[in-house]
Coordinates of C-alpha atoms and ligand atoms in Angstrom, one line a residue:
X1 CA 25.8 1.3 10.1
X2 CA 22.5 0.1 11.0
X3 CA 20.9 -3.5 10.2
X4 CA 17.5 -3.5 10.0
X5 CA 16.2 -6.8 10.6
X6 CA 13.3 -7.4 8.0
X7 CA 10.1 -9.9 8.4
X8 CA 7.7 -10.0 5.1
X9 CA 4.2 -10.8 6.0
X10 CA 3.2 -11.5 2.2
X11 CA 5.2 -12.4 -0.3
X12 CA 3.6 -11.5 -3.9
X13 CA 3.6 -9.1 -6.4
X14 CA 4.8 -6.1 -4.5
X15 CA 6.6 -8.1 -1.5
X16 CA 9.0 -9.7 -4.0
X17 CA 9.5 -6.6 -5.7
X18 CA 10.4 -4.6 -2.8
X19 CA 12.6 -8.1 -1.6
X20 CA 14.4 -7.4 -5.4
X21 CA 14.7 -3.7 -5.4
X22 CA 16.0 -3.9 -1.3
X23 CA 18.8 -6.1 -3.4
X24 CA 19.3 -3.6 -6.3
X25 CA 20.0 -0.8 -4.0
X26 CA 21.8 -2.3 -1.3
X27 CA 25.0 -0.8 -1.8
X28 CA 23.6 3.0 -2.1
X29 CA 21.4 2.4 1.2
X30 CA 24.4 1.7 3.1
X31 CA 26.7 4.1 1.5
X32 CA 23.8 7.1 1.4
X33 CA 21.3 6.0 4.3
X34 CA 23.9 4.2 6.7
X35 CA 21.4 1.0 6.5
X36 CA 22.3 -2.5 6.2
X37 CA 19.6 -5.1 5.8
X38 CA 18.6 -9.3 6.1
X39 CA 15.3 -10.9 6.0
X40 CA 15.2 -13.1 8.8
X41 CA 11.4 -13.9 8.0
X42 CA 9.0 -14.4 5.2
X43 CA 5.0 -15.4 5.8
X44 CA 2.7 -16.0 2.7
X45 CA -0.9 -17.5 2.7
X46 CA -0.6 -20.5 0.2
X47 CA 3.0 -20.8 -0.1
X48 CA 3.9 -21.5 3.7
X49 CA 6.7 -19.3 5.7
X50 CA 10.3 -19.3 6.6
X51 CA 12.2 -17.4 10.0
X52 CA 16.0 -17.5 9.8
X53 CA 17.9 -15.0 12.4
X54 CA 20.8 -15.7 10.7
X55 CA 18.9 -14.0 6.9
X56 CA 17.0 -16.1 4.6
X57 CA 18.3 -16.3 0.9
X58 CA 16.3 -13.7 -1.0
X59 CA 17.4 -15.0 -4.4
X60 CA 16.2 -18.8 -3.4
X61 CA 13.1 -17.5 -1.9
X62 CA 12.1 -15.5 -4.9
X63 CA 12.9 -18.5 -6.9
X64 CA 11.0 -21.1 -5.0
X65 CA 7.7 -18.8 -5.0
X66 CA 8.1 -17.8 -8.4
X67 CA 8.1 -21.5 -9.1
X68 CA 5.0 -22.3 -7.1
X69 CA 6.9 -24.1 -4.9
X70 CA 7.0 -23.5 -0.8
X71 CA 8.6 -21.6 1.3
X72 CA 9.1 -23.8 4.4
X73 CA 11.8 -26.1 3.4
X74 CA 14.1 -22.9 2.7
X75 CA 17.2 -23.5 5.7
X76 CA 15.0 -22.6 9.0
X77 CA 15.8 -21.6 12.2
X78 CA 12.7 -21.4 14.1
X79 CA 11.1 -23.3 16.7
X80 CA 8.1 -24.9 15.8
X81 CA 4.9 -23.2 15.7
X82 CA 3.1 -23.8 19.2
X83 CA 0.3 -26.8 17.3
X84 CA -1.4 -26.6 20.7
X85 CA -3.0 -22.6 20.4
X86 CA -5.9 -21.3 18.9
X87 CA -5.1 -21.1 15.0
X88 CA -3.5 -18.0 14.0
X89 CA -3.6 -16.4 10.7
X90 CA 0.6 -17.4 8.6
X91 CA 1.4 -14.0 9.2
X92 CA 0.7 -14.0 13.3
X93 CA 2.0 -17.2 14.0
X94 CA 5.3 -15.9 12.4
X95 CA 5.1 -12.6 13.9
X96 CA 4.4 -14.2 17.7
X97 CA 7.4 -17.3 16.8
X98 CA 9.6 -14.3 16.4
X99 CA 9.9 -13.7 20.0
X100 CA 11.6 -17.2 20.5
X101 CA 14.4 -16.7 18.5
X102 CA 15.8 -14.0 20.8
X103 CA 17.4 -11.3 19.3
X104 CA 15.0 -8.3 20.2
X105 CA 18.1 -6.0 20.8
X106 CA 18.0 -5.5 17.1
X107 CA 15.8 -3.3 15.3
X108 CA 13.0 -5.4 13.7
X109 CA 10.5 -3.9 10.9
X110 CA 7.6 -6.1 9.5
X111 CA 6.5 -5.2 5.9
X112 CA 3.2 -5.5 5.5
X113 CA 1.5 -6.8 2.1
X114 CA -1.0 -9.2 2.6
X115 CA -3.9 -8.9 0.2
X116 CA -6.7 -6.3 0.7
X117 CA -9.5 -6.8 2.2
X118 CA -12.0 -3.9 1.9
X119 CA -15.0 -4.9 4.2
X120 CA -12.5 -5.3 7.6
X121 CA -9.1 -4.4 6.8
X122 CA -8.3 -8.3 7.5
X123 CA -5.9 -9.7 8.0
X124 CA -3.4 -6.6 7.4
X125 CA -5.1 -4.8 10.8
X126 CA -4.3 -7.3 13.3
X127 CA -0.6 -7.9 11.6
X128 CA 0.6 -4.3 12.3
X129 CA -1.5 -4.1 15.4
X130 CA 0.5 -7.3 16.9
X131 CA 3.5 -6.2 15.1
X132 CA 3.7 -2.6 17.1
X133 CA 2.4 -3.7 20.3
X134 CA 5.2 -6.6 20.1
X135 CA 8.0 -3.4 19.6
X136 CA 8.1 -3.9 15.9
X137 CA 8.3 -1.0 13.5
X138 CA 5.9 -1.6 10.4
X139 CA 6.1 -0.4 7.0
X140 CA 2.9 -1.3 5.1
X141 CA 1.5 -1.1 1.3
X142 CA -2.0 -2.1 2.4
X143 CA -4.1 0.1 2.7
X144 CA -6.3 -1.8 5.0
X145 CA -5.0 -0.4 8.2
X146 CA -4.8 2.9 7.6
X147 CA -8.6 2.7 6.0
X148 CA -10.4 1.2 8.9
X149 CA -8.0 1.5 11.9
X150 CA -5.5 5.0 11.5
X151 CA -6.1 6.4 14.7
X152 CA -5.6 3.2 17.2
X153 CA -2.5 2.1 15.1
X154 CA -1.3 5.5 15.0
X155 CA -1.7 6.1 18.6
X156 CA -0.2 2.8 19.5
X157 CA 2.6 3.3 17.6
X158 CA 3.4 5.9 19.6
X159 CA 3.0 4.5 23.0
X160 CA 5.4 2.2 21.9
X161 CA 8.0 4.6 20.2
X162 CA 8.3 2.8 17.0
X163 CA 7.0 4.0 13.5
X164 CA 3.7 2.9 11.4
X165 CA 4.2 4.1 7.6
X166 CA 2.0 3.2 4.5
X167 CA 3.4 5.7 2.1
X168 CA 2.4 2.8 -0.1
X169 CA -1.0 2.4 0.3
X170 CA -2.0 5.7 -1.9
X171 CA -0.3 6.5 -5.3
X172 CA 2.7 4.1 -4.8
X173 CA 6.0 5.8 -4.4
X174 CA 4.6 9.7 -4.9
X175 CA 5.0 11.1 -1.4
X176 CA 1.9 11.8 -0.6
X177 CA 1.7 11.5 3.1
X178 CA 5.3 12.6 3.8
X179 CA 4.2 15.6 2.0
X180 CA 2.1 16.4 4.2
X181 CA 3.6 15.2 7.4
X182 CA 7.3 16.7 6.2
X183 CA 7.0 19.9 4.0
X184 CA 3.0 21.3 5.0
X185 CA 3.4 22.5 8.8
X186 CA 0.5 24.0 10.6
X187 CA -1.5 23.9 7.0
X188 CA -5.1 22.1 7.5
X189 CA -6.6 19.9 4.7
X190 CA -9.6 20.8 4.0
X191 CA -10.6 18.6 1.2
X192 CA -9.4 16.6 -1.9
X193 CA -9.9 15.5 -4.9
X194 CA -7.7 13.0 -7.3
X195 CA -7.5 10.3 -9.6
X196 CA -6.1 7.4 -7.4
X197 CA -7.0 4.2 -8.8
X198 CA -4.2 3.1 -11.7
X199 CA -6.4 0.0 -13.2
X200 CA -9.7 2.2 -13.8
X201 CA -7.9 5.4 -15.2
X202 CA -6.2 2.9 -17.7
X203 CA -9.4 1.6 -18.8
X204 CA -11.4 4.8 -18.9
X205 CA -8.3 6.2 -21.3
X206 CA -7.9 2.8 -23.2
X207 CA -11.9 3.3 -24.2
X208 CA -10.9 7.0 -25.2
X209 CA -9.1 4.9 -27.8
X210 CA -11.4 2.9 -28.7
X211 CA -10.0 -0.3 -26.8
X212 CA -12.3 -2.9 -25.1
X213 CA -13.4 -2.7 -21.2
X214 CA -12.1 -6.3 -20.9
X215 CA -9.2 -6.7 -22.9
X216 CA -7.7 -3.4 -20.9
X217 CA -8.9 -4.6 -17.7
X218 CA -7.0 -7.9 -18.7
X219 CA -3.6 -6.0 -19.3
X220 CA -3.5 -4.3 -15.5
X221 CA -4.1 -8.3 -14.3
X222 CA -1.2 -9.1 -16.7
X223 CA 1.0 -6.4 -15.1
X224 CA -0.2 -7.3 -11.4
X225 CA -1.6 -4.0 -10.9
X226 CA -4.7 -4.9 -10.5
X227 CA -6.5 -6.1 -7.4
X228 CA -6.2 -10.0 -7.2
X229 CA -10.0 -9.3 -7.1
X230 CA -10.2 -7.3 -9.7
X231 CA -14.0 -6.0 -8.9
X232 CA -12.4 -4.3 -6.2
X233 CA -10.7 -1.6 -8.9
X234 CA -14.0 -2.0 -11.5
X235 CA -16.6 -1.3 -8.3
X236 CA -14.5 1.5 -7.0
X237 CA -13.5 0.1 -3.7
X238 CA -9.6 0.1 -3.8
X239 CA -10.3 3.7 -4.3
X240 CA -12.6 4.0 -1.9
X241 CA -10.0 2.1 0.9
X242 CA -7.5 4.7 -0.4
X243 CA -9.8 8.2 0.3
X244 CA -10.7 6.5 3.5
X245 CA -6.9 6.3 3.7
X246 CA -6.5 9.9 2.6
X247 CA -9.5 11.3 4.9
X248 CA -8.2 9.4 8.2
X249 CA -4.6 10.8 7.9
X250 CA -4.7 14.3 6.3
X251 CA -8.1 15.2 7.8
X252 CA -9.0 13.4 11.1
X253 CA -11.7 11.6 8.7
X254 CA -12.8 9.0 11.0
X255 CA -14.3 7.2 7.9
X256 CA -13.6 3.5 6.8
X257 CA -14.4 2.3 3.3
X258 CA -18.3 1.3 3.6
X259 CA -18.4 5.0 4.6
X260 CA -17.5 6.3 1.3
X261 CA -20.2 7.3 -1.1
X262 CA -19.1 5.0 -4.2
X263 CA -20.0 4.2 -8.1
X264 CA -17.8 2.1 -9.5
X265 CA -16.9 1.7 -13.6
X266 CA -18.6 -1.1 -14.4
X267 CA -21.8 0.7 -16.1
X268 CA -19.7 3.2 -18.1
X269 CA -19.1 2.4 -22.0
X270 CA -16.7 3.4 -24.3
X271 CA -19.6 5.3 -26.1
X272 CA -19.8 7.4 -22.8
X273 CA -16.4 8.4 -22.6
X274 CA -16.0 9.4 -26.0
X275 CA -19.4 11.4 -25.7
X276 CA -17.3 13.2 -23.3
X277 CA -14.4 14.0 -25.7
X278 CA -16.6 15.4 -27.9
X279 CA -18.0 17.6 -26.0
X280 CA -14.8 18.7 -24.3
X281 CA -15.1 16.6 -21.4
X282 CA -13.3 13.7 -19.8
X283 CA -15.0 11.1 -17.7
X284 CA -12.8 10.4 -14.9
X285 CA -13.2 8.4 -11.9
X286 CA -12.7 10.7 -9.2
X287 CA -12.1 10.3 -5.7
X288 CA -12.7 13.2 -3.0
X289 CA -13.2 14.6 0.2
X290 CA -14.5 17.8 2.1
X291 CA -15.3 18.7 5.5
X292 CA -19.0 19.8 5.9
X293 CA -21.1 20.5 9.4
X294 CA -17.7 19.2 11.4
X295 CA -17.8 15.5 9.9
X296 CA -15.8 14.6 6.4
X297 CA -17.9 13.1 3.4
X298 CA -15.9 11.4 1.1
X299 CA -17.0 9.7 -2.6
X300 CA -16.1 8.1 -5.8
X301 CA -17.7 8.0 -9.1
X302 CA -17.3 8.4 -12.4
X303 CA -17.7 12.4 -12.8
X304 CA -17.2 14.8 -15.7
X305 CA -14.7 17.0 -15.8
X306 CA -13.7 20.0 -18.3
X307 CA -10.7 19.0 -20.4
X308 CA -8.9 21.7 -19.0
X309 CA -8.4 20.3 -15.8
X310 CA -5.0 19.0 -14.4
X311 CA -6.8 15.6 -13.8
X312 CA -8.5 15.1 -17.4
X313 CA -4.3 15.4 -18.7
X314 CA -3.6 12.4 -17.2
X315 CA -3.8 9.0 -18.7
X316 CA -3.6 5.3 -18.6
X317 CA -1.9 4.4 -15.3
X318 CA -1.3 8.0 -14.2
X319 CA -2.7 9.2 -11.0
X320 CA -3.2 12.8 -9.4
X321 CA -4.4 14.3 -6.5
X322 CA -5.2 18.0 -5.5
X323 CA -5.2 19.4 -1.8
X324 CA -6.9 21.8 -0.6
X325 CA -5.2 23.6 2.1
X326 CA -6.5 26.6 4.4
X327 CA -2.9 28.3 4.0
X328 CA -1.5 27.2 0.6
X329 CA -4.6 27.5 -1.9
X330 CA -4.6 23.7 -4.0
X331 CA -1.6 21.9 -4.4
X332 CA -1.4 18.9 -6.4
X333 CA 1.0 16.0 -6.6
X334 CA 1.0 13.8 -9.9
X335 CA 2.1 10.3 -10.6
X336 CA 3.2 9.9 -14.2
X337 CA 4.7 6.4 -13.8
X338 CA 3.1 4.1 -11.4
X339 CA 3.5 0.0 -11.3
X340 CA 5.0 -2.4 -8.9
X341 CA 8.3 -0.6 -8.9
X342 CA 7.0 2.1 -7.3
X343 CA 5.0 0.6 -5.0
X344 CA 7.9 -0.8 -3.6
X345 CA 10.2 2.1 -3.5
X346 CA 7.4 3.1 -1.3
X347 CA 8.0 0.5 1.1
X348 CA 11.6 1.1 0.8
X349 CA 11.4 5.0 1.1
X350 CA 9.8 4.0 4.9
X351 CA 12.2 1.8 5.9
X352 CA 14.5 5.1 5.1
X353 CA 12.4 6.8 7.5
X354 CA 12.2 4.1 10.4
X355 CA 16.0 4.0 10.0
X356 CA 16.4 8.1 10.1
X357 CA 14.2 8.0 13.3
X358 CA 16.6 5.4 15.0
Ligands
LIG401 N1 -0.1 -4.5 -7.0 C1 0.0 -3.2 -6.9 O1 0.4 -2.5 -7.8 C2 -0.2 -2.5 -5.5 C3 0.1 -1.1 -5.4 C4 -0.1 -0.5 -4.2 C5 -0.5 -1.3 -3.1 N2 -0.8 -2.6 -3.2 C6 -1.2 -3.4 -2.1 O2 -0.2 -4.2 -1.7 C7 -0.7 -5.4 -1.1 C8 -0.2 -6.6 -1.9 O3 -0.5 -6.6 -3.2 P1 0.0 -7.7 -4.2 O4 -0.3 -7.3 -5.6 O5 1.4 -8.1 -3.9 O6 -0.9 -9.0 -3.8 P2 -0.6 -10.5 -4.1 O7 0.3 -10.7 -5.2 O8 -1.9 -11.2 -4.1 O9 0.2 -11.0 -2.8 C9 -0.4 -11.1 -1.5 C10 0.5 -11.9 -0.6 O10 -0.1 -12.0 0.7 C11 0.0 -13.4 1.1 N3 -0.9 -13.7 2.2 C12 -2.3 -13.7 2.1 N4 -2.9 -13.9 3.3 C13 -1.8 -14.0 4.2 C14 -1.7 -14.2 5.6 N5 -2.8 -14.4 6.3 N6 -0.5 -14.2 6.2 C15 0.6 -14.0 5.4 N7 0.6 -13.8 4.1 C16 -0.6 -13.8 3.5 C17 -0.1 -14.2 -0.2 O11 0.3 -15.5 0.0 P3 -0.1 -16.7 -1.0 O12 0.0 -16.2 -2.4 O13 0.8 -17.8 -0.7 O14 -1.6 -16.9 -0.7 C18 0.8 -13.3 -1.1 O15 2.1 -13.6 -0.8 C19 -2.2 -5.3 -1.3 O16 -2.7 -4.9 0.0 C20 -2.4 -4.2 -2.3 O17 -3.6 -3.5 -2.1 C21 -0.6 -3.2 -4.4

């Protein structure tokens, strides 16, 4: 059996999720995936950071955190960070302090999931990029990296023979990238379209109701699946990091967010999207891509779409998205249940994969 020795850079909503769902399943991973797991390292932003070799205490770490209360007085192995060096973001100082404990015969992932930051991919990029060129595998919800930075990462990854997966940072735990990696060979993407942004979709469908804007805006913060920023949902640019996402890996995109044609939600009323209703319609906010004169255009915005489509079916927190393949005609993958939980199994899916690859 393989241990996997596990470093969280960021320690919130969907890092202690995936921390508690790594416990939940512990005993099928080792008896169905041959994998054995510790945390040896936890970094947060506000809430300070913790390296044991010998595994950190999930349960008290969760606890403290949940409480508001630090992480560094957790039992600590670590030397002390070097004071003397230019000053390095929680997550790289614990990343670089890693290589003083020794130990690098074992197989070290970082999980990446640091908030997002949709102008530069910050400070997610430079984590898996010092992660990977340190010989780390990294398993990542943010979509960050793969927005602005898909083809260095990727190509470094493989120059050092260790994975980079973010099967997280697009429609949680529906496979969307394995798909295509794993089951679509020698089938181009040619485009896409989909509804990829949990926290908009649930508003839009919550005004089909008649509910407020605010109050089901104010839910998704409740649940934690909205953006700590919530703008970032509202002004479309968590779904524009995703198509970015989406166009870099499936079609050689090249994009980064600020590339993607976007309207956000904010203008659009509940007399809009009942309009649409009535007429047959649903107002969606959709995100696509196509290929046109060799470079790919992607947008989101608010479109309408007949009620007939796959995407006007699906509500609240439900996502979709349909490819469109040279070889296979559209195919479409749907998300009917999508929070925190599944963001995580994500995460925990990919450490399934680094582990296979082993
Ligand atoms: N929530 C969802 O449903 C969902 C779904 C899919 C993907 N995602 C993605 O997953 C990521 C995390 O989301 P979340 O909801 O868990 O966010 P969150 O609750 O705000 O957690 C972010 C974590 O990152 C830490 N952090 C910030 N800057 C850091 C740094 N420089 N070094 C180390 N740690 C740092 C924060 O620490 P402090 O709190 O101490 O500052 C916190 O622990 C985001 O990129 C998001 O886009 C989220």
């Amino acid at each position: 059996v393989e241990c996997l020795d596990l470093v969280l850079i960021g320690f919130g909503n969907v890092g202690r999720r995936f921390a508690r769902l790594l416990a939940e399943t512990s005993s099928r991973l080792e008896r169905d995936c041959d994998l054995t797991w510790r945390i040896v390292g936890i970094a947060t932003g506000r809430h300070g950071a913790v390296l044991d070799p010998a595994g950190i205490d999930v349960g008290q770490a969760l606890r403290r955190t949940e409480n508001g209360q630090r992480l560094d007085t957790l039992r600590h192995g670590g030397p002390p960070g070097d004071e003397s060096g230019p000053a390095l973001t929680p997550g790289l100082d614990l990343i670089r302090r890693l290589d003083a404990l020794g130990g690098r015969s074992r197989h070290q992932v970082i999980v990446e999931t640091t908030i997002l930051d949709v102008r530069h991919g910050q400070p997610a990029t430079d984590h898996v990029r010092e992660a990977l060129r340190t010989g780390r595998h990294v398993v990542t919800a943010n979509k960050g990296p793969v927005a602005f930075a898909y083809a260095e990462l990727r190509d470094l990854a493989r120059s050092v023979g260790r994975e980079f997966l973010f099967e997280g940072a697009v429609m949680d735990g529906v496979p969307v990238f394995n798909l295509v990696r794993e089951t679509l060979p020698a089938a181009e993407v040619v485009g896409f379209r989909g509804i990829i942004n949990s926290t908009t979709n649930h508003i839009l469908t919550a005004m089909e109701e008649g509910r407020e804007f605010d109050a089901a805006l104010a839910e998704m913060q409740r649940a934690g699946i909205a953006e700590a920023d919530a703008s970032l949902d509202v002004d479309g640019w968590d779904a524009a990091a995703k198509a970015a996402a989406l166009a870099n890996v499936l079609m050689a995109g090249g994009v980064t967010p600020a590339d993607v044609d976007r309207t956000g939600i904010a203008r659009v009323t509940g007399a809009d999207v009942r309009a649409a209703v009535a007429a047959g319609q649903r107002l969606r906010l959709i995100a696509s891509a196509r290929r046109e004169e060799g470079r790919v255009r992607a947008s989101v915005a608010p479109r309408l779409i007949p009620g007939t489509d796959l995407l006007a079916g699906l509500r609240g927190m439900q996502n979709g998205l349909v490819l469109e393949t040279d070889v296979l005609g559209e195919v479409a993958i749907v998300q009917l249940g999508s929070g925190l939980a599944q963001t995580a199994y994500a995460l925990l899916s990919d450490l399934v994969t680094v582990r296979r690859g082993l």
